[in-house]
Structure formats: C-alpha cells, structure tokens
GROMACS .gro file of C-alpha atoms in nm:
model
  476
    1MET     CA    1  10.844   6.009  25.969
    2THR     CA    2  10.772   6.246  25.677
    3ASN     CA    3  10.922   6.275  25.333
    4ILE     CA    4  11.219   6.504  25.283
    5PRO     CA    5  11.294   6.601  24.924
    6LEU     CA    6  11.614   6.423  24.831
    7SER     CA    7  11.719   6.724  24.631
    8ASP     CA    8  11.760   6.930  24.950
    9THR     CA    9  11.880   6.698  25.223
   10PRO     CA   10  12.164   6.442  25.225
   11LEU     CA   11  12.050   6.090  25.293
   12ILE     CA   12  12.376   5.908  25.226
   13SER     CA   13  12.695   5.940  25.426
   14ASP     CA   14  12.990   6.133  25.287
   15ALA     CA   15  13.222   5.925  25.505
   16PRO     CA   16  13.500   5.719  25.343
   17LEU     CA   17  13.396   5.380  25.219
   18GLY     CA   18  13.455   5.094  25.460
   19THR     CA   19  13.574   4.742  25.407
   20GLY     CA   20  13.455   4.387  25.439
   21PRO     CA   21  13.152   4.226  25.275
   22LEU     CA   22  12.830   4.144  25.452
   23ARG     CA   23  12.803   3.774  25.378
   24ASN     CA   24  12.478   3.592  25.322
   25ARG     CA   25  12.355   3.491  25.666
   26PRO     CA   26  12.035   3.440  25.862
   27LEU     CA   27  11.891   3.772  25.974
   28GLY     CA   28  11.941   3.682  26.339
   29GLU     CA   29  12.315   3.631  26.296
   30THR     CA   30  12.552   3.912  26.382
   31PRO     CA   31  12.678   4.096  26.071
   32LEU     CA   32  13.020   4.246  26.020
   33ARG     CA   33  13.183   4.382  26.333
   34ASN     CA   34  13.419   4.627  26.164
   35GLY     CA   35  13.343   4.911  25.925
   36PRO     CA   36  13.009   4.995  25.765
   37LEU     CA   37  12.795   4.750  25.578
   38ARG     CA   38  12.985   4.656  25.264
   39ASN     CA   39  13.082   4.958  25.055
   40GLY     CA   40  13.177   4.817  24.717
   41PRO     CA   41  13.320   5.028  24.435
   42LEU     CA   42  13.062   5.253  24.277
   43GLY     CA   43  13.169   5.178  23.920
   44ASN     CA   44  13.085   5.403  23.629
   45GLY     CA   45  12.717   5.455  23.704
   46PRO     CA   46  12.544   5.790  23.751
   47PHE     CA   47  12.724   5.849  24.081
   48GLY     CA   48  13.076   5.836  23.943
   49ASN     CA   49  13.371   5.645  24.080
   50GLY     CA   50  13.375   5.778  24.435
   51PRO     CA   51  13.146   5.785  24.738
   52LEU     CA   52  12.823   5.975  24.695
   53ASP     CA   53  12.854   6.329  24.830
   54LEU     CA   54  12.610   6.609  24.897
   55ALA     CA   55  12.673   6.784  24.565
   56ARG     CA   56  12.589   6.472  24.366
   57LEU     CA   57  12.293   6.390  24.585
   58THR     CA   58  12.131   6.731  24.543
   59ALA     CA   59  12.138   6.678  24.166
   60MET     CA   60  11.913   6.372  24.203
   61ASP     CA   61  11.537   6.391  24.182
   62SER     CA   62  11.330   6.234  24.460
   63GLY     CA   63  11.244   5.926  24.253
   64GLN     CA   64  11.608   5.856  24.174
   65GLY     CA   65  11.704   5.899  24.539
   66ALA     CA   66  11.428   5.667  24.658
   67ARG     CA   67  11.538   5.402  24.409
   68LEU     CA   68  11.895   5.428  24.534
   69LEU     CA   69  11.786   5.375  24.895
   70HIS     CA   70  11.590   5.066  24.791
   71GLU     CA   71  11.893   4.935  24.602
   72ILE     CA   72  12.113   4.984  24.908
   73ARG     CA   73  11.870   4.798  25.134
   74ASP     CA   74  11.809   4.517  24.885
   75ALA     CA   75  12.183   4.463  24.843
   76VAL     CA   76  12.246   4.459  25.217
   77LEU     CA   77  11.967   4.208  25.279
   78ALA     CA   78  12.104   3.987  25.000
   79GLY     CA   79  12.456   4.001  25.141
   80GLU     CA   80  12.585   4.183  24.835
   81PRO     CA   81  12.789   4.505  24.804
   82PRO     CA   82  12.548   4.804  24.798
   83PRO     CA   83  12.606   5.079  24.541
   84VAL     CA   84  12.703   5.313  24.825
   85ALA     CA   85  12.720   5.282  25.202
   86PRO     CA   86  12.414   5.363  25.411
   87ARG     CA   87  12.445   5.659  25.644
   88PRO     CA   88  12.635   5.569  25.964
   89VAL     CA   89  12.329   5.606  26.190
   90ILE     CA   90  12.131   5.376  25.958
   91ASP     CA   91  12.425   5.137  25.926
   92ALA     CA   92  12.442   5.104  26.306
   93SER     CA   93  12.067   5.055  26.337
   94TRP     CA   94  12.053   4.789  26.064
   95ARG     CA   95  12.329   4.602  26.243
   96ARG     CA   96  12.116   4.597  26.555
   97MET     CA   97  11.826   4.466  26.347
   98PHE     CA   98  12.040   4.179  26.216
   99ARG     CA   99  12.149   4.089  26.568
  100MET     CA  100  11.787   4.088  26.686
  101GLY     CA  101  11.666   3.886  26.389
  102ALA     CA  102  11.419   4.159  26.293
  103ASP     CA  103  11.170   4.096  26.013
  104PRO     CA  104  11.264   4.310  25.708
  105GLU     CA  105  10.919   4.271  25.553
  106ARG     CA  106  10.694   4.408  25.824
  107HIS     CA  107  10.697   4.582  26.160
  108ASP     CA  108  10.511   4.479  26.473
  109CYS     CA  109  10.425   4.743  26.733
  110GLY     CA  110  10.279   4.482  26.967
  111ALA     CA  111   9.972   4.530  27.181
  112LEU     CA  112   9.867   4.883  27.273
  113LEU     CA  113   9.896   4.989  27.634
  114GLU     CA  114   9.581   4.951  27.839
  115GLN     CA  115   9.412   5.288  27.888
  116ASP     CA  116   9.487   5.291  28.263
  117GLU     CA  117   9.856   5.227  28.198
  118LEU     CA  118   9.865   5.492  27.924
  119GLU     CA  119   9.707   5.751  28.154
  120HIS     CA  120   9.952   5.659  28.432
  121ARG     CA  121  10.249   5.710  28.202
  122ARG     CA  122  10.110   6.044  28.089
  123ARG     CA  123  10.059   6.164  28.446
  124THR     CA  124  10.408   6.063  28.555
  125SER     CA  125  10.592   6.184  28.243
  126THR     CA  126  10.790   6.504  28.282
  127LEU     CA  127  10.715   6.572  27.915
  128GLY     CA  128  10.355   6.642  28.012
  129GLU     CA  129  10.479   6.966  28.171
  130VAL     CA  130  10.597   7.094  27.832
  131LEU     CA  131  10.337   6.931  27.607
  132ARG     CA  132  10.181   7.268  27.523
  133THR     CA  133  10.519   7.396  27.405
  134LEU     CA  134  10.578   7.088  27.190
  135VAL     CA  135  10.233   7.092  27.032
  136GLY     CA  136  10.211   7.468  26.984
  137SER     CA  137  10.550   7.492  26.819
  138LEU     CA  138  10.477   7.221  26.563
  139SER     CA  139  10.107   7.277  26.497
  140GLU     CA  140  10.168   7.512  26.203
  141ILE     CA  141  10.343   7.244  25.996
  142ILE     CA  142  10.134   6.941  26.093
  143GLU     CA  143   9.778   7.075  26.080
  144PRO     CA  144   9.768   7.168  25.707
  145SER     CA  145   9.936   6.841  25.602
  146LEU     CA  146   9.917   6.465  25.648
  147GLN     CA  147  10.205   6.481  25.893
  148ILE     CA  148  10.155   6.411  26.262
  149MET     CA  149  10.345   6.499  26.576
  150VAL     CA  150  10.423   6.224  26.826
  151VAL     CA  151  10.560   6.237  27.181
  152THR     CA  152  10.690   5.913  27.333
  153ASP     CA  153  10.838   5.809  27.665
  154ASP     CA  154  11.191   5.674  27.705
  155GLU     CA  155  11.075   5.325  27.606
  156GLY     CA  156  10.931   5.446  27.275
  157ARG     CA  157  10.567   5.417  27.383
  158VAL     CA  158  10.349   5.679  27.215
  159LEU     CA  159  10.196   5.898  27.487
  160TRP     CA  160  10.048   6.178  27.276
  161ARG     CA  161   9.999   6.253  26.909
  162ARG     CA  162   9.853   6.547  26.720
  163GLY     CA  163   9.765   6.605  26.356
  164SER     CA  164   9.489   6.648  26.102
  165LEU     CA  165   9.213   6.390  26.075
  166GLY     CA  166   9.365   6.261  25.751
  167GLY     CA  167   9.712   6.238  25.902
  168LEU     CA  168   9.588   6.053  26.210
  169ARG     CA  169   9.389   5.814  25.992
  170GLN     CA  170   9.695   5.732  25.783
  171SER     CA  171   9.914   5.685  26.090
  172ASN     CA  172   9.661   5.436  26.227
  173GLY     CA  173   9.740   5.227  25.921
  174ILE     CA  174  10.098   5.174  26.041
  175HIS     CA  175   9.995   5.155  26.410
  176LEU     CA  176  10.156   5.489  26.495
  177GLU     CA  177   9.894   5.551  26.761
  178GLU     CA  178   9.874   5.627  27.131
  179GLY     CA  179   9.996   5.338  27.342
  180ALA     CA  180  10.191   5.172  27.057
  181ALA     CA  181  10.556   5.067  27.095
  182TRP     CA  182  10.800   5.232  26.854
  183SER     CA  183  11.137   5.132  26.994
  184GLU     CA  184  11.378   4.958  26.759
  185HIS     CA  185  11.313   4.629  26.936
  186SER     CA  186  10.945   4.642  26.841
  187THR     CA  187  10.938   4.834  26.513
  188GLY     CA  188  11.286   4.816  26.364
  189THR     CA  189  11.479   5.112  26.229
  190ASN     CA  190  11.261   5.422  26.263
  191ALA     CA  191  11.329   5.777  26.377
  192ILE     CA  192  11.166   5.735  26.718
  193GLY     CA  193  11.340   5.412  26.812
  194THR     CA  194  11.670   5.501  26.649
  195ALA     CA  195  11.678   5.844  26.818
  196LEU     CA  196  11.627   5.666  27.150
  197ALA     CA  197  11.904   5.418  27.071
  198ALA     CA  198  12.150   5.676  26.938
  199ARG     CA  199  12.046   5.955  27.178
  200ARG     CA  200  12.063   6.208  26.897
  201PRO     CA  201  11.826   6.364  26.643
  202VAL     CA  202  11.755   6.124  26.358
  203ARG     CA  203  11.571   6.134  26.028
  204VAL     CA  204  11.476   5.805  25.861
  205HIS     CA  205  11.355   5.826  25.502
  206SER     CA  206  11.168   5.566  25.300
  207ALA     CA  207  11.379   5.250  25.248
  208GLU     CA  208  11.612   5.347  25.532
  209HIS     CA  209  11.342   5.189  25.749
  210PHE     CA  210  11.432   4.825  25.805
  211ALA     CA  211  11.071   4.710  25.769
  212GLN     CA  212  10.933   4.734  25.417
  213THR     CA  213  10.589   4.827  25.552
  214LEU     CA  214  10.728   5.169  25.651
  215HIS     CA  215  10.892   5.258  25.319
  216THR     CA  216  10.618   5.503  25.221
  217TRP     CA  217  10.691   5.709  25.533
  218THR     CA  218  10.961   5.947  25.654
  219CYS     CA  219  11.017   6.051  26.013
  220ALA     CA  220  11.228   6.305  26.203
  221ALA     CA  221  11.274   6.269  26.578
  222SER     CA  222  11.481   6.425  26.854
  223PRO     CA  223  11.535   6.300  27.210
  224VAL     CA  224  11.440   6.521  27.505
  225HIS     CA  225  11.650   6.506  27.823
  226ASP     CA  226  11.573   6.619  28.176
  227PRO     CA  227  11.813   6.911  28.241
  228ARG     CA  228  11.808   6.832  28.613
  229ASP     CA  229  11.981   6.496  28.586
  230GLY     CA  230  12.043   6.432  28.216
  231ARG     CA  231  11.790   6.149  28.212
  232LEU     CA  232  11.636   6.061  27.876
  233LEU     CA  233  11.266   6.151  27.897
  234GLY     CA  234  11.148   6.048  27.553
  235VAL     CA  235  11.126   6.169  27.196
  236VAL     CA  236  10.938   6.429  26.995
  237ASP     CA  237  10.876   6.319  26.638
  238VAL     CA  238  10.715   6.439  26.317
  239SER     CA  239  10.605   6.164  26.078
  240GLY     CA  240  10.424   6.153  25.749
  241PRO     CA  241  10.413   6.022  25.393
  242ALA     CA  242  10.748   6.000  25.216
  243THR     CA  243  10.650   6.278  24.976
  244GLY     CA  244  10.614   6.641  25.079
  245PHE     CA  245  10.837   6.627  25.386
  246HIS     CA  246  11.003   6.965  25.437
  247PRO     CA  247  11.385   6.953  25.431
  248MET     CA  248  11.410   7.157  25.753
  249THR     CA  249  11.182   6.931  25.957
  250LEU     CA  250  11.462   6.759  26.146
  251ALA     CA  251  11.621   7.093  26.238
  252LEU     CA  252  11.281   7.221  26.351
  253VAL     CA  253  11.208   6.913  26.562
  254SER     CA  254  11.553   6.936  26.721
  255SER     CA  255  11.504   7.303  26.808
  256ILE     CA  256  11.164   7.229  26.963
  257ALA     CA  257  11.321   6.956  27.176
  258ARG     CA  258  11.584   7.206  27.296
  259LEU     CA  259  11.309   7.460  27.365
  260ALA     CA  260  11.127   7.205  27.581
  261GLU     CA  261  11.448   7.134  27.773
  262SER     CA  262  11.497   7.508  27.824
  263GLU     CA  263  11.146   7.539  27.965
  264LEU     CA  264  11.211   7.249  28.203
  265ARG     CA  265  11.532   7.421  28.313
  266GLU     CA  266  11.343   7.743  28.388
  267ARG     CA  267  11.079   7.552  28.584
  268HIS     CA  268  11.354   7.386  28.784
  269GLY     CA  269  11.507   7.724  28.864
  270ARG     CA  270  11.176   7.840  29.007
  271THR     CA  271  11.147   7.530  29.228
  272ILE     CA  272  11.499   7.593  29.359
  273GLU     CA  273  11.400   7.950  29.449
  274ARG     CA  274  11.094   7.827  29.638
  275LEU     CA  275  11.304   7.570  29.825
  276ARG     CA  276  11.560   7.839  29.911
  277SER     CA  277  11.292   8.062  30.062
  278VAL     CA  278  11.174   7.773  30.281
  279ALA     CA  279  11.522   7.659  30.384
  280ALA     CA  280  11.680   7.999  30.456
  281PRO     CA  281  11.515   8.070  30.795
  282ILE     CA  282  11.577   7.712  30.911
  283MET     CA  283  11.946   7.727  30.823
  284CYS     CA  284  11.988   8.062  30.996
  285ARG     CA  285  11.908   7.888  31.324
  286LEU     CA  286  12.179   7.621  31.282
  287GLY     CA  287  12.451   7.846  31.424
  288GLY     CA  288  12.706   7.785  31.148
  289ALA     CA  289  12.682   7.407  31.157
  290ARG     CA  290  12.753   7.244  30.824
  291ALA     CA  291  12.431   7.190  30.629
  292VAL     CA  292  12.294   7.206  30.278
  293ALA     CA  293  11.940   7.223  30.140
  294VAL     CA  294  11.895   7.032  29.816
  295ASP     CA  295  11.605   6.943  29.590
  296VAL     CA  296  11.509   6.582  29.517
  297HIS     CA  297  11.772   6.570  29.242
  298GLY     CA  298  12.050   6.699  29.468
  299TRP     CA  299  12.070   7.054  29.330
  300THR     CA  300  12.174   7.300  29.599
  301ALA     CA  301  11.928   7.568  29.711
  302ALA     CA  302  12.112   7.694  30.021
  303VAL     CA  303  12.425   7.611  30.218
  304THR     CA  304  12.579   7.712  30.551
  305GLY     CA  305  12.905   7.634  30.730
  306MET     CA  306  13.071   7.481  30.423
  307ALA     CA  307  13.183   7.561  30.071
  308PRO     CA  308  12.890   7.571  29.828
  309VAL     CA  309  12.848   7.301  29.567
  310ASP     CA  310  12.619   7.312  29.264
  311ARG     CA  311  12.489   6.962  29.318
  312LEU     CA  312  12.514   6.697  29.588
  313PRO     CA  313  12.522   6.341  29.451
  314LEU     CA  314  12.236   6.150  29.614
  315PRO     CA  315  12.201   5.772  29.632
  316LYS     CA  316  11.911   5.616  29.440
  317SER     CA  317  11.723   5.524  29.759
  318PHE     CA  318  11.739   5.848  29.960
  319ARG     CA  319  11.521   5.909  30.264
  320ALA     CA  320  11.511   6.089  30.596
  321GLY     CA  321  11.733   5.963  30.875
  322ARG     CA  322  12.100   5.882  30.909
  323VAL     CA  323  12.262   5.850  30.567
  324LEU     CA  324  12.616   5.801  30.441
  325LEU     CA  325  12.694   6.039  30.155
  326PRO     CA  326  13.025   5.975  29.979
  327SER     CA  327  13.114   6.344  29.948
  328LEU     CA  328  13.017   6.446  30.305
  329GLY     CA  329  13.032   6.138  30.525
  330MET     CA  330  12.758   6.056  30.777
  331CYS     CA  331  12.467   6.300  30.765
  332THR     CA  332  12.125   6.353  30.917
  333VAL     CA  333  11.858   6.409  30.654
  334GLU     CA  334  11.529   6.589  30.720
  335PRO     CA  335  11.249   6.644  30.468
  336LEU     CA  336  11.166   6.989  30.334
  337PRO     CA  337  10.887   7.090  30.095
  338GLY     CA  338  11.038   7.001  29.758
  339GLY     CA  339  11.368   6.870  29.891
  340TRP     CA  340  11.589   6.781  30.185
  341LEU     CA  341  11.788   6.943  30.463
  342VAL     CA  342  12.120   6.758  30.494
  343ARG     CA  343  12.311   6.822  30.817
  344VAL     CA  344  12.669   6.696  30.826
  345ASP     CA  345  12.789   6.519  31.139
  346GLU     CA  346  13.045   6.740  31.310
  347LYS     CA  347  13.234   6.441  31.450
  348ARG     CA  348  13.318   6.298  31.115
  349PRO     CA  349  13.487   5.959  31.137
  350GLN     CA  350  13.815   5.904  30.959
  351ALA     CA  351  13.753   5.849  30.591
  352GLU     CA  352  13.732   5.483  30.505
  353THR     CA  353  13.789   5.330  30.165
  354PRO     CA  354  13.481   5.141  30.042
  355GLY     CA  355  13.525   4.767  30.021
  356ARG     CA  356  13.332   4.675  29.707
  357VAL     CA  357  13.223   4.845  29.387
  358VAL     CA  358  12.975   4.693  29.141
  359LEU     CA  359  12.956   4.864  28.803
  360ASP     CA  360  12.627   4.754  28.646
  361LEU     CA  361  12.625   4.798  28.267
  362SER     CA  362  12.361   4.533  28.202
  363ARG     CA  363  12.085   4.791  28.144
  364PRO     CA  364  12.178   4.991  27.834
  365ARG     CA  365  11.994   5.310  27.931
  366ARG     CA  366  12.059   5.301  28.306
  367PRO     CA  367  12.423   5.228  28.397
  368SER     CA  368  12.481   5.248  28.771
  369VAL     CA  369  12.745   5.195  29.036
  370ALA     CA  370  12.691   5.040  29.380
  371VAL     CA  371  12.948   5.108  29.653
  372SER     CA  372  12.952   4.922  29.984
  373GLY     CA  373  13.171   4.923  30.294
  374SER     CA  374  13.157   4.883  30.670
  375THR     CA  375  12.977   5.216  30.715
  376GLY     CA  376  12.700   5.146  30.467
  377SER     CA  377  12.620   5.115  30.099
  378TRP     CA  378  12.463   5.325  29.826
  379THR     CA  379  12.380   5.309  29.457
  380GLN     CA  380  12.398   5.588  29.202
  381GLU     CA  381  12.302   5.608  28.835
  382LEU     CA  382  12.579   5.723  28.601
  383THR     CA  383  12.597   5.956  28.308
  384PRO     CA  384  12.710   5.789  27.983
  385ARG     CA  385  13.053   5.955  28.006
  386HIS     CA  386  13.110   5.854  28.367
  387ALA     CA  387  13.003   5.499  28.285
  388GLU     CA  388  13.265   5.492  28.008
  389LEU     CA  389  13.542   5.613  28.239
  390LEU     CA  390  13.459   5.374  28.522
  391TYR     CA  391  13.440   5.084  28.278
  392LEU     CA  392  13.784   5.167  28.139
  393LEU     CA  393  13.934   5.195  28.487
  394ALA     CA  394  13.771   4.865  28.585
  395VAL     CA  395  13.926   4.697  28.282
  396HIS     CA  396  14.268   4.853  28.347
  397ARG     CA  397  14.314   4.791  28.720
  398ASP     CA  398  14.676   4.908  28.702
  399GLY     CA  399  14.545   5.251  28.608
  400ARG     CA  400  14.541   5.485  28.309
  401SER     CA  401  14.704   5.821  28.257
  402ALA     CA  402  14.500   6.118  28.138
  403ALA     CA  403  14.651   6.079  27.790
  404GLU     CA  404  14.565   5.709  27.779
  405LEU     CA  405  14.207   5.776  27.885
  406ALA     CA  406  14.181   6.054  27.627
  407ALA     CA  407  14.288   5.808  27.358
  408ASP     CA  408  14.047   5.545  27.495
  409VAL     CA  409  13.748   5.781  27.500
  410PHE     CA  410  13.813   6.031  27.220
  411GLY     CA  411  14.078   5.865  27.006
  412ASP     CA  412  14.291   6.172  27.078
  413PRO     CA  413  14.557   6.156  27.354
  414THR     CA  414  14.585   6.537  27.363
  415ARG     CA  415  14.238   6.587  27.515
  416THR     CA  416  14.369   6.550  27.867
  417VAL     CA  417  14.199   6.864  28.002
  418THR     CA  418  13.855   6.722  27.925
  419VAL     CA  419  13.946   6.387  28.080
  420ARG     CA  420  14.081   6.545  28.398
  421ALA     CA  421  13.764   6.755  28.436
  422GLU     CA  422  13.540   6.449  28.398
  423ILE     CA  423  13.750   6.238  28.636
  424SER     CA  424  13.736   6.521  28.890
  425ARG     CA  425  13.356   6.509  28.875
  426VAL     CA  426  13.356   6.132  28.917
  427ARG     CA  427  13.586   6.154  29.220
  428ARG     CA  428  13.360   6.414  29.383
  429HIS     CA  429  13.066   6.178  29.338
  430LEU     CA  430  13.257   5.868  29.446
  431SER     CA  431  13.473   5.984  29.734
  432GLY     CA  432  13.737   5.728  29.831
  433VAL     CA  433  13.673   5.507  29.529
  434LEU     CA  434  13.926   5.648  29.281
  435ALA     CA  435  14.294   5.730  29.318
  436HIS     CA  436  14.514   5.927  29.079
  437ARG     CA  437  14.863   5.929  28.928
  438PRO     CA  438  14.763   5.719  28.744
  439TYR     CA  439  14.383   5.723  28.760
  440ARG     CA  440  14.266   5.392  28.906
  441PHE     CA  441  14.038   5.228  29.159
  442SER     CA  442  14.179   5.263  29.510
  443GLU     CA  443  14.384   4.977  29.650
  444GLY     CA  444  14.187   4.710  29.834
  445ILE     CA  445  13.859   4.771  29.652
  446GLU     CA  446  13.693   4.468  29.497
  447VAL     CA  447  13.557   4.576  29.158
  448THR     CA  448  13.291   4.381  28.969
  449VAL     CA  449  13.158   4.472  28.624
  450VAL     CA  450  12.815   4.338  28.530
  451ARG     CA  451  12.810   4.328  28.150
  452PRO     CA  452  12.512   4.289  27.915
  453GLU     CA  453  12.443   3.941  27.780
  454ASP     CA  454  12.535   4.047  27.427
  455PRO     CA  455  12.882   4.211  27.413
  456GLN     CA  456  12.758   4.439  27.137
  457ASP     CA  457  12.512   4.594  27.385
  458LEU     CA  458  12.799   4.724  27.598
  459LEU     CA  459  12.741   5.099  27.651
  460PRO     CA  460  12.546   5.117  27.322
  461HIS     CA  461  12.548   5.498  27.310
  462SER     CA  462  12.927   5.518  27.337
  463HIS     CA  463  13.150   5.603  27.042
  464ALA     CA  464  13.469   5.570  27.247
  465PRO     CA  465  13.729   5.368  27.051
  466ALA     CA  466  13.809   5.147  27.351
  467VAL     CA  467  13.440   5.064  27.401
  468LEU     CA  468  13.393   4.994  27.030
  469ASN     CA  469  13.688   4.754  27.043
  470ALA     CA  470  13.536   4.580  27.345
  471ARG     CA  471  13.208   4.537  27.157
  472HIS     CA  472  13.384   4.403  26.847
  473PRO     CA  473  13.709   4.231  26.951
  474PRO     CA  474  13.961   4.202  26.665
  475GLY     CA  475  13.929   3.868  26.490
  476ALA     CA  476  13.591   3.793  26.648
   0.00000   0.00000   0.00000
C-alpha cells in the first residue's frame, strides 16, 4: 500500500460513464446492480465536460488528485453523484463492501493467528519455497524507505513481511503485521484483499480504500498462482505511506509474482525428471501394458502402451488401490516416490454414463464438480473457466452451440475456436458427462447446481456476460 504520484499513474477509469444513481441506503444494503457507481455529469469544473482521462489526470498535482479521490468516496457514501466514476476494480470492491455492511470509518483485521498456527501455515505454504526470490527482488526498494513487503496466503493472512524498522513500526499502526487478516471481508477494499478477490494485480491509493483509517496508505499487490494446478497461493504486496510511492511499483510487484511462478514451474520440472527416472525401469517391465506415471498433481512423467497426455485429471481424494478415472476407466494405482503409477485395466468395461453430477459453486475460490454412477464416484476442483462453462451448460440443459457459449462467456459469438478448445479440455476431464452438437450434459444425467447464498457471489471472478446477468437479474 504505498503512495503513487498521481501525476504519473492513472487512478480513475477512462471507461465511459455509467448510469443509475446510488441511492441513500444502509451500508449493508446491496447498491446498484447495473453500471458503475453513479457517474454524474462532470460540469464545468477543472476536469472539463467529459470523463477524466489519463492526459487530464497527469496534469494534476498529488494534492489535487487526493482531494478528488476523497470527493468521489464521500459522494458515493452519501448516495450522491460523484464528480467522476471510481476505477472499475474499486467500483466492484466498494459494491462488495456495501453488500457486506462494511464500516467506512475503520478497518478491523481481527485477532492475529496464534504463533503455532502461523508457523504451520508458513511450513505448508508453497510460497515459502520462493520467499527468497520475493524478498531479494524487492529489498532494494523497501529497505531505504518506509515501505514494506508483505506475503499472504490465499485467505489474506500475512505470513511474512520485510522492511525497515521505521516501515515495520508504521505498519504495526494499521495492524499490517504477521498473522493479521487482510482479506476484503476483514479489512475492506485494500490491495491484498482486492487482488485476492479480483485475481489480478491491484493498486489501491489513499481514499480508494473503503476504510478511512487506511487513507494515508497506498498498496500494490499481485496474486501468485501455482503453475502446477492454477491454484491461488496468495499475494505479494508492497505497502507504505501515501506519499513517495513509486509509479512503477505495481508493475514491479507483478513482475516479481511472475518470477516466483516461473521458479515454481522450474522446480516442478525437476521433480518430474526425478519421478521419470524412478518410473522408467518399472514401466519397462510392464511388457507394453497401458500405464502412466504421474506426480501428485497428475502431470505425466512417463507413459507406456498408450498415447501420451500432458496431465491426467485426478480426483480430489486419490489413493492407492482400485480407482475409477473418468478418462481411463478402472485402474490400479500404486505409490511411487513423488507420484503414482497408474495401470489401466486391460478388460475395460463398456463405458457407462455417470448418473449424477453436482456442480458446487458455493465456495467462491474452490468450485468443484462431483460425478457419481454405478461404478463409483469422484470429485474434482475446477478452473474458473471450466466452472463458467459447466454452469452455463447446467442452466441451458437443451444445450448451447459454440457461438452461443462464446457470446455467453466473452460477449463475442465469433470466439468459437477458444470455446471449442476449452470444451474439449472439459470433456477429457469429464469423460461421459458432456455431449456435443450442441454442447450439453449427456442424456439421463441428473445435474444439480449448488449456488452461493448471495446470488452476487456467483463465480465472483467471472466477467462473462451471462454470469454477470445471473448475478444481477434485469429488474432486480
């Protein structure tokens, strides 16, 4: 959270102004469901008669920019038209704050984690493997200043922080300390929590924070994902006083996050090589029988007797013994150091359509699908894109063409190639579940969708037009 000179970095969206006022309402009540927070006409003030753009913004000094951000927030809280719309990422976050009934005056990070729990999270966090990269890459900008570097887990809990003594002392004043909770639910709009919610790099400056107690700070944060399975691991963040924040901090933090992901990818490649060296002599003795050696995430290290695949989708609860895998059928699974040997039954029974599919979207960060039938059942976590597609097919049981899905997901019916590629991946993972021409769930399958309690929490990271419409039904 550090200050970025307003003269160098845009803080206000250049997007067209939206419609519809934000009426006076209790903070816990849901605000407008369509368009950004009220974008009234700008009038004949210093910003002209149109939306604020980058050229006009760079002409402002930092004091003028800070005053504008305060005016925007004050107007929104009062239910009045702001002088210009907040940036879209801030607009979306403030809406979540209104729905949660967040306190606009102060933030509350809650109780710190007990030391034992903090140490456990550190030991089990994949980010610990690349902590040296994260710290070393950012030390040059944080040590001479009052800025600090923070690494959190996927829940927004601070696992590590680094900085000068003065910077750490100041961050203690806002409870940005190890073990504290900095998700949006606990602290309101802030770069850490908002980056976790939006799954994208975010900078939050001064009065863009929902809580007034954070207005003297600026933060820049970027999520870090596990390249092995796409799972969100946490966030790397730089925070500091709202003056003196370098305009390139967000770009730097984002590049460091990508560097950490690259290092994790290289480490994974080395583990695959070690697994391959262990599995190769074993598989040579199988006499051409179909088998594949995979790591614990399903990535293929070696294969024999069958066409190679990059990754074998594994159920959530995977263990040695007889296992039904949707892409292979019944298999015998044996443990290997760092992975599994999966031997495919040669007498494969006739493929059977699963009887029931449960699409669980109740957990915003962990959508999953459970498939059950007479031969067994399994559960698999979904990527955000695959969760979108399965949700749309569950809603449209009669099926959707590639063009219709492209319009549903991208707002562009011409992006059929992308849709077909994604559906192909889903069908490989969920053999027998989906049919095509049109794309749909197979006949005879009972499909259940478990939705979140609040409709506006449906696939919160999705920007698909069809999902946005489901969150905010017309006329609601």
